[in-house]
Amino acid sequence: MTPDLSPAECEARLRLHALPELGPRRFRRLLEAFGSASAALSAPAATWRSLGLPAACAEPRRDAAIREQAAEVLRWLEVPNHHLVMWDAPDYPALLGELDDAPPLLFVAGEPALLERPQLAMVGCRKASKPGLDTARAFARSLAGGGFVITSGLALGIDGAAHEGALEAGGGTVAVLGTGLEQLYPRRHIGLAQRIVEQGGAVISELPLNCAPQASNFPRRNRIISGLSLGTLVVEASPSSGSLITARLAAEQGREVYAIPGSIHHPGARGCHELIRQGATLVETVEHILEGLRGWTQSAPAVQTTPTLPAHPLVELLRAAPQSSEQLALRSGLELPQVLVELTELELDGRVACEAGVWVHRAP
């Protein structure tokens, strides 16, 4: 939470968040108009109407049920590994904060610091083929092993495989829910969600803790998946797949969009083929993703991978001592996203390895 946020203001924000029909834009409009959630709750209903807010927002704000919902969140926050990240807090993820409709708060089970690390979204259809699942797991394993956080929606199919691949590599993964954290869906992935939290990942939602599954909330959560990420990779998708919504949102947000092609006879490949026709990067290897991410750094040198194993500044730093990605960025002078790109390529070449969260030099 915002360090200087008083308990009363925190409770007031939670009450605002619990109001019906009060989305992210209206939430911010109230804070900008009144300066605080406490002042907004105390203002006359007529003032709310003058801001264009419907009566459905203003009338229930003093109800006992709204107060109790806020109190439930405060009790939930007393449990270890439970966090609340506000949109104006220093630790709010910067990329997500660029969105006009960025969530005013995020409920987080697990490690909130993971949200600030460079992320790649991996999405696809729920009824994925075995090759599609294997591909998602392999790409996630490579990218997470290279230092990228794998972000997805915890759905069956490609989403679950992406989370699994990241966990297999000992890397970070973020699951964005379309329900409240106390109403986890699908139920078959309760165990996966627990493992994500236990292994240093995060399960997050913008929705009230007890918000049950509603069809309209899943497309809404997709903007968070793409908004957190440098790019979105669609592994397998039919033309009607919700993952195409995530890809479209990523493009609108100015992020990279990648798609893995498949057989023209496989219905699960048609969505990816449509994305490629619309300009998404065709991906066959991890390198194709890394090439696109180089555009996120101002002066990215061309990475050479030749049999002669040319000198590399990150390898030289790791020869001296094992280091984290952040330490390497600080000592090399490179931007962190570029360091992660370089480390992933070096790991694929067998020159470095990630062990217990730190990078080590691997002798040829």
XYZ file of C-alpha atoms in Angstrom:
364
model
C 0.000 0.000 0.000
C 0.991 3.610 -0.354
C 3.387 4.238 2.555
C 1.770 7.520 3.661
C -1.818 6.262 3.316
C -3.628 6.479 6.653
C -5.750 3.550 7.853
C -8.866 5.727 7.470
C -8.007 6.627 3.880
C -7.219 3.006 3.061
C -10.602 1.942 4.433
C -12.302 4.737 2.476
C -10.671 3.597 -0.773
C -11.829 0.064 -0.124
C -15.375 1.328 0.372
C -15.196 3.246 -2.903
C -13.864 0.169 -4.647
C -16.813 -1.873 -3.362
C -19.434 0.456 -4.864
C -21.435 -0.814 -7.863
C -20.752 0.727 -11.279
C -17.622 2.502 -10.045
C -14.918 1.460 -12.478
C -11.279 2.612 -12.639
C -11.981 5.870 -14.473
C -14.752 6.938 -12.096
C -12.617 5.962 -9.115
C -9.841 8.271 -10.286
C -12.318 11.020 -11.143
C -13.520 11.026 -7.543
C -10.018 11.143 -6.092
C -9.015 13.948 -8.438
C -12.173 15.937 -7.663
C -12.094 15.563 -3.871
C -8.435 14.925 -3.139
C -9.099 11.798 -1.115
C -11.498 8.885 -0.849
C -12.531 10.035 2.619
C -13.616 13.409 1.279
C -15.423 11.759 -1.635
C -17.458 9.565 0.697
C -18.475 12.598 2.762
C -19.531 14.737 -0.222
C -23.246 15.257 -1.006
C -24.861 12.990 -3.569
C -25.596 16.053 -5.699
C -21.864 16.665 -6.037
C -21.368 13.109 -7.247
C -24.117 13.600 -9.823
C -22.426 16.793 -11.009
C -19.385 14.661 -11.854
C -21.544 12.453 -14.062
C -21.681 9.546 -11.621
C -24.911 7.510 -11.498
C -27.045 7.252 -8.385
C -26.185 3.561 -8.170
C -22.664 4.648 -7.184
C -23.538 7.325 -4.643
C -26.506 5.849 -2.786
C -24.916 2.688 -1.251
C -21.664 4.345 -0.097
C -22.758 4.558 3.545
C -24.415 1.138 3.663
C -23.316 -1.294 6.345
C -22.661 -3.936 3.690
C -20.105 -1.676 1.967
C -18.368 -1.000 5.289
C -18.270 -4.708 6.060
C -16.766 -5.526 2.671
C -13.952 -3.057 3.369
C -13.484 -4.562 6.825
C -13.200 -8.038 5.294
C -10.342 -6.842 3.088
C -8.530 -5.346 6.081
C -8.818 -8.684 7.867
C -7.603 -10.478 4.740
C -4.533 -8.223 4.677
C -3.529 -9.460 8.119
C -2.732 -12.877 6.621
C 0.899 -13.417 5.534
C 1.526 -13.073 1.789
C -1.613 -10.951 1.298
C -1.080 -7.460 -0.114
C -2.911 -4.482 -1.575
C -1.159 -2.324 -4.181
C -2.690 1.111 -4.860
C -2.463 2.828 -8.241
C -0.563 5.837 -6.814
C 1.907 3.758 -4.759
C 5.609 3.695 -5.689
C 5.447 -0.089 -6.088
C 2.525 -0.047 -8.527
C 3.737 -1.686 -11.777
C 4.830 1.124 -14.084
C 3.704 -0.440 -17.375
C 0.232 -1.134 -16.024
C 0.050 2.410 -14.679
C 0.294 3.735 -18.254
C -3.244 2.519 -19.026
C -6.130 4.983 -18.938
C -8.182 2.353 -17.133
C -5.454 0.952 -14.892
C -6.938 -0.757 -11.830
C -7.086 1.634 -8.856
C -5.947 -1.217 -6.628
C -4.707 -4.767 -6.959
C -5.241 -7.600 -4.510
C -2.081 -9.706 -4.439
C -1.476 -13.139 -2.958
C 2.227 -13.862 -3.115
C 5.145 -11.605 -4.006
C 4.076 -8.079 -5.099
C 7.626 -7.111 -6.136
C 7.267 -9.555 -9.034
C 4.837 -7.113 -10.697
C 7.662 -4.620 -11.225
C 9.916 -7.058 -13.059
C 9.907 -7.371 -16.886
C 7.040 -9.636 -17.875
C 5.912 -11.535 -20.944
C 2.284 -12.567 -21.334
C 1.545 -16.037 -22.692
C -2.034 -16.849 -23.638
C -4.015 -19.238 -25.802
C -7.063 -21.457 -26.026
C -8.421 -23.558 -23.179
C -8.878 -26.709 -25.277
C -5.311 -26.765 -26.533
C -3.658 -29.621 -28.373
C -0.868 -31.661 -26.784
C 1.752 -30.033 -29.092
C 0.360 -26.604 -28.180
C 0.639 -27.345 -24.460
C 4.181 -28.665 -24.906
C 5.149 -25.559 -26.878
C 3.722 -23.214 -24.253
C 5.520 -25.052 -21.466
C 8.831 -25.075 -23.348
C 8.719 -21.370 -24.254
C 7.732 -20.425 -20.700
C 10.495 -22.582 -19.277
C 13.138 -20.936 -21.477
C 11.938 -17.377 -20.956
C 11.372 -17.733 -17.203
C 14.742 -19.428 -16.855
C 16.203 -16.391 -18.583
C 14.728 -13.999 -16.029
C 11.429 -12.923 -17.531
C 8.261 -13.208 -15.455
C 5.592 -15.228 -17.286
C 2.151 -13.638 -16.932
C -1.095 -15.395 -17.828
C -4.675 -15.919 -16.698
C -4.599 -19.284 -14.831
C -7.149 -20.685 -17.308
C -7.143 -24.290 -18.468
C -5.044 -25.061 -21.524
C -2.259 -22.744 -22.655
C -2.434 -20.471 -19.606
C -1.886 -23.346 -17.200
C 0.948 -24.777 -19.308
C 2.684 -21.390 -19.335
C 2.521 -21.117 -15.553
C 3.757 -24.705 -15.220
C 6.709 -24.085 -17.526
C 7.778 -21.037 -15.525
C 7.587 -22.998 -12.266
C 9.603 -25.863 -13.763
C 12.393 -23.394 -14.533
C 12.316 -21.980 -11.014
C 11.258 -18.652 -12.479
C 8.585 -16.129 -11.640
C 5.005 -16.250 -12.855
C 1.960 -14.021 -12.305
C -1.626 -15.286 -12.592
C -4.252 -12.602 -13.240
C -7.747 -13.697 -12.217
C -11.143 -12.785 -13.610
C -12.623 -13.453 -10.169
C -11.860 -12.382 -6.626
C -8.948 -14.095 -4.899
C -11.361 -15.861 -2.537
C -13.353 -17.291 -5.490
C -10.533 -18.796 -7.514
C -11.558 -20.112 -10.931
C -11.201 -22.639 -12.454
C -11.350 -24.827 -9.366
C -9.083 -27.368 -11.047
C -6.255 -24.851 -10.778
C -6.477 -24.179 -7.051
C -3.399 -26.357 -6.531
C -1.522 -24.555 -9.309
C -2.352 -21.181 -7.746
C -1.039 -22.398 -4.392
C 2.208 -23.572 -5.975
C 2.627 -20.225 -7.739
C 2.424 -18.405 -4.403
C 4.589 -20.941 -2.568
C 7.328 -20.721 -5.230
C 7.603 -16.933 -5.136
C 5.019 -16.004 -7.768
C 1.853 -13.945 -7.438
C -1.869 -14.414 -7.970
C -3.609 -11.069 -8.464
C -7.011 -9.525 -9.176
C -8.597 -6.093 -9.325
C -11.972 -7.546 -8.336
C -13.425 -7.727 -4.811
C -12.213 -10.747 -2.883
C -15.514 -12.623 -3.056
C -16.389 -11.749 -6.652
C -17.684 -14.954 -8.260
C -17.036 -15.910 -11.916
C -18.891 -13.626 -14.340
C -18.410 -13.828 -18.104
C -17.938 -10.065 -18.485
C -14.993 -9.958 -16.075
C -12.684 -12.239 -18.042
C -12.224 -9.943 -21.068
C -11.790 -7.108 -18.564
C -8.917 -8.869 -16.798
C -7.156 -9.409 -20.150
C -6.130 -5.741 -20.264
C -4.195 -6.347 -17.038
C -2.382 -9.370 -18.483
C -1.247 -7.392 -21.529
C -0.806 -4.166 -19.576
C 1.705 -5.702 -17.190
C 3.780 -7.156 -20.011
C 6.368 -6.015 -22.513
C 4.749 -8.293 -25.060
C 2.078 -10.948 -25.509
C 2.696 -14.367 -27.074
C -0.333 -16.264 -28.406
C 0.540 -19.948 -28.616
C -2.625 -21.547 -29.948
C -6.002 -19.877 -30.524
C -9.189 -20.347 -32.498
C -10.744 -17.272 -34.156
C -13.173 -16.981 -31.215
C -10.570 -17.392 -28.476
C -10.486 -14.813 -25.720
C -6.713 -14.734 -26.066
C -7.173 -12.695 -29.256
C -8.727 -10.000 -27.057
C -5.531 -9.943 -25.020
C -3.475 -9.654 -28.203
C -5.633 -6.807 -29.510
C -5.334 -4.960 -26.204
C -1.562 -5.446 -26.247
C -1.378 -3.864 -29.706
C -3.560 -0.958 -28.588
C -1.301 -0.479 -25.580
C 1.730 -0.251 -27.848
C 3.194 -3.570 -26.733
C 4.704 -6.339 -28.836
C 2.407 -9.087 -30.140
C 3.751 -12.524 -31.087
C 1.994 -15.558 -32.511
C 3.119 -19.134 -33.121
C 1.827 -20.542 -36.434
C 0.443 -24.034 -36.918
C -1.092 -26.317 -39.491
C -3.692 -24.759 -41.790
C -5.839 -27.801 -40.990
C -5.791 -27.189 -37.230
C -8.615 -24.905 -35.977
C -6.454 -23.867 -33.038
C -3.956 -22.249 -35.399
C -6.390 -19.979 -37.226
C -6.441 -17.292 -34.568
C -2.652 -17.111 -34.604
C -2.604 -16.953 -38.396
C -5.086 -14.075 -38.299
C -2.851 -12.201 -35.852
C 0.155 -12.720 -38.134
C -1.802 -11.348 -41.099
C -2.605 -8.309 -38.948
C 1.059 -7.672 -38.201
C 1.956 -9.856 -35.213
C 5.490 -11.232 -35.215
C 5.629 -14.839 -36.411
C 7.464 -16.846 -33.767
C 9.219 -20.163 -34.237
C 11.962 -19.806 -31.605
C 12.605 -17.833 -28.433
C 15.065 -15.723 -30.421
C 12.189 -14.246 -32.449
C 10.688 -12.907 -29.223
C 13.986 -11.535 -27.975
C 14.514 -9.682 -31.250
C 11.286 -7.776 -30.719
C 12.138 -6.916 -27.124
C 15.381 -5.245 -28.125
C 13.239 -2.319 -29.221
C 12.492 -1.615 -25.548
C 16.084 -0.513 -24.921
C 17.637 2.627 -26.323
C 21.007 1.230 -27.368
C 20.846 -2.522 -27.609
C 23.985 -4.031 -29.175
C 23.607 -6.867 -31.622
C 23.971 -10.134 -29.746
C 26.442 -12.500 -31.357
C 26.185 -16.236 -30.903
C 29.055 -17.846 -32.739
C 31.030 -21.052 -32.117
C 34.064 -18.974 -31.058
C 32.164 -17.709 -27.994
C 33.160 -14.023 -28.189
C 33.715 -12.069 -24.997
C 30.555 -10.833 -23.352
C 30.413 -8.266 -20.500
C 27.785 -10.206 -18.551
C 29.796 -13.415 -18.785
C 32.863 -11.571 -17.529
C 30.915 -10.218 -14.553
C 29.634 -13.690 -13.724
C 33.140 -15.148 -13.921
C 33.935 -12.983 -10.895
C 30.913 -13.970 -8.793
C 27.271 -15.129 -9.028
C 24.896 -12.168 -9.303
C 21.198 -11.330 -9.654
C 19.714 -9.788 -12.791
C 19.397 -6.471 -10.990
C 23.055 -6.510 -9.898
C 24.159 -7.271 -13.440
C 22.103 -4.358 -14.768
C 23.663 -2.011 -12.217
C 27.238 -3.147 -12.841
C 27.024 -3.448 -16.622
C 25.210 -0.142 -17.198
C 22.576 -1.895 -19.327
C 18.820 -1.513 -18.904
C 17.267 -4.440 -17.003
C 15.059 -5.641 -19.930
C 18.145 -5.793 -22.154
C 20.093 -7.669 -19.471
C 17.300 -10.266 -19.336
C 17.353 -10.600 -23.129
C 21.122 -11.106 -23.092
C 20.971 -13.606 -20.219
C 18.302 -15.666 -21.966
C 20.449 -15.944 -25.079
C 23.549 -16.741 -23.057
C 21.645 -19.476 -21.215
C 20.451 -20.963 -24.507
C 24.111 -21.014 -25.588
C 25.027 -22.847 -22.396
C 27.290 -20.055 -21.124
C 25.311 -19.093 -17.991
C 22.699 -20.666 -15.735
C 20.191 -19.457 -13.167
C 20.530 -21.271 -9.840
C 18.504 -20.432 -6.718
C 17.555 -17.043 -8.133
C 21.066 -15.885 -9.081
C 23.047 -16.151 -12.289
C 26.284 -18.149 -12.465
C 28.907 -18.631 -15.134
C 28.813 -22.045 -16.757
C 32.165 -23.379 -17.935
C 32.167 -24.753 -21.511
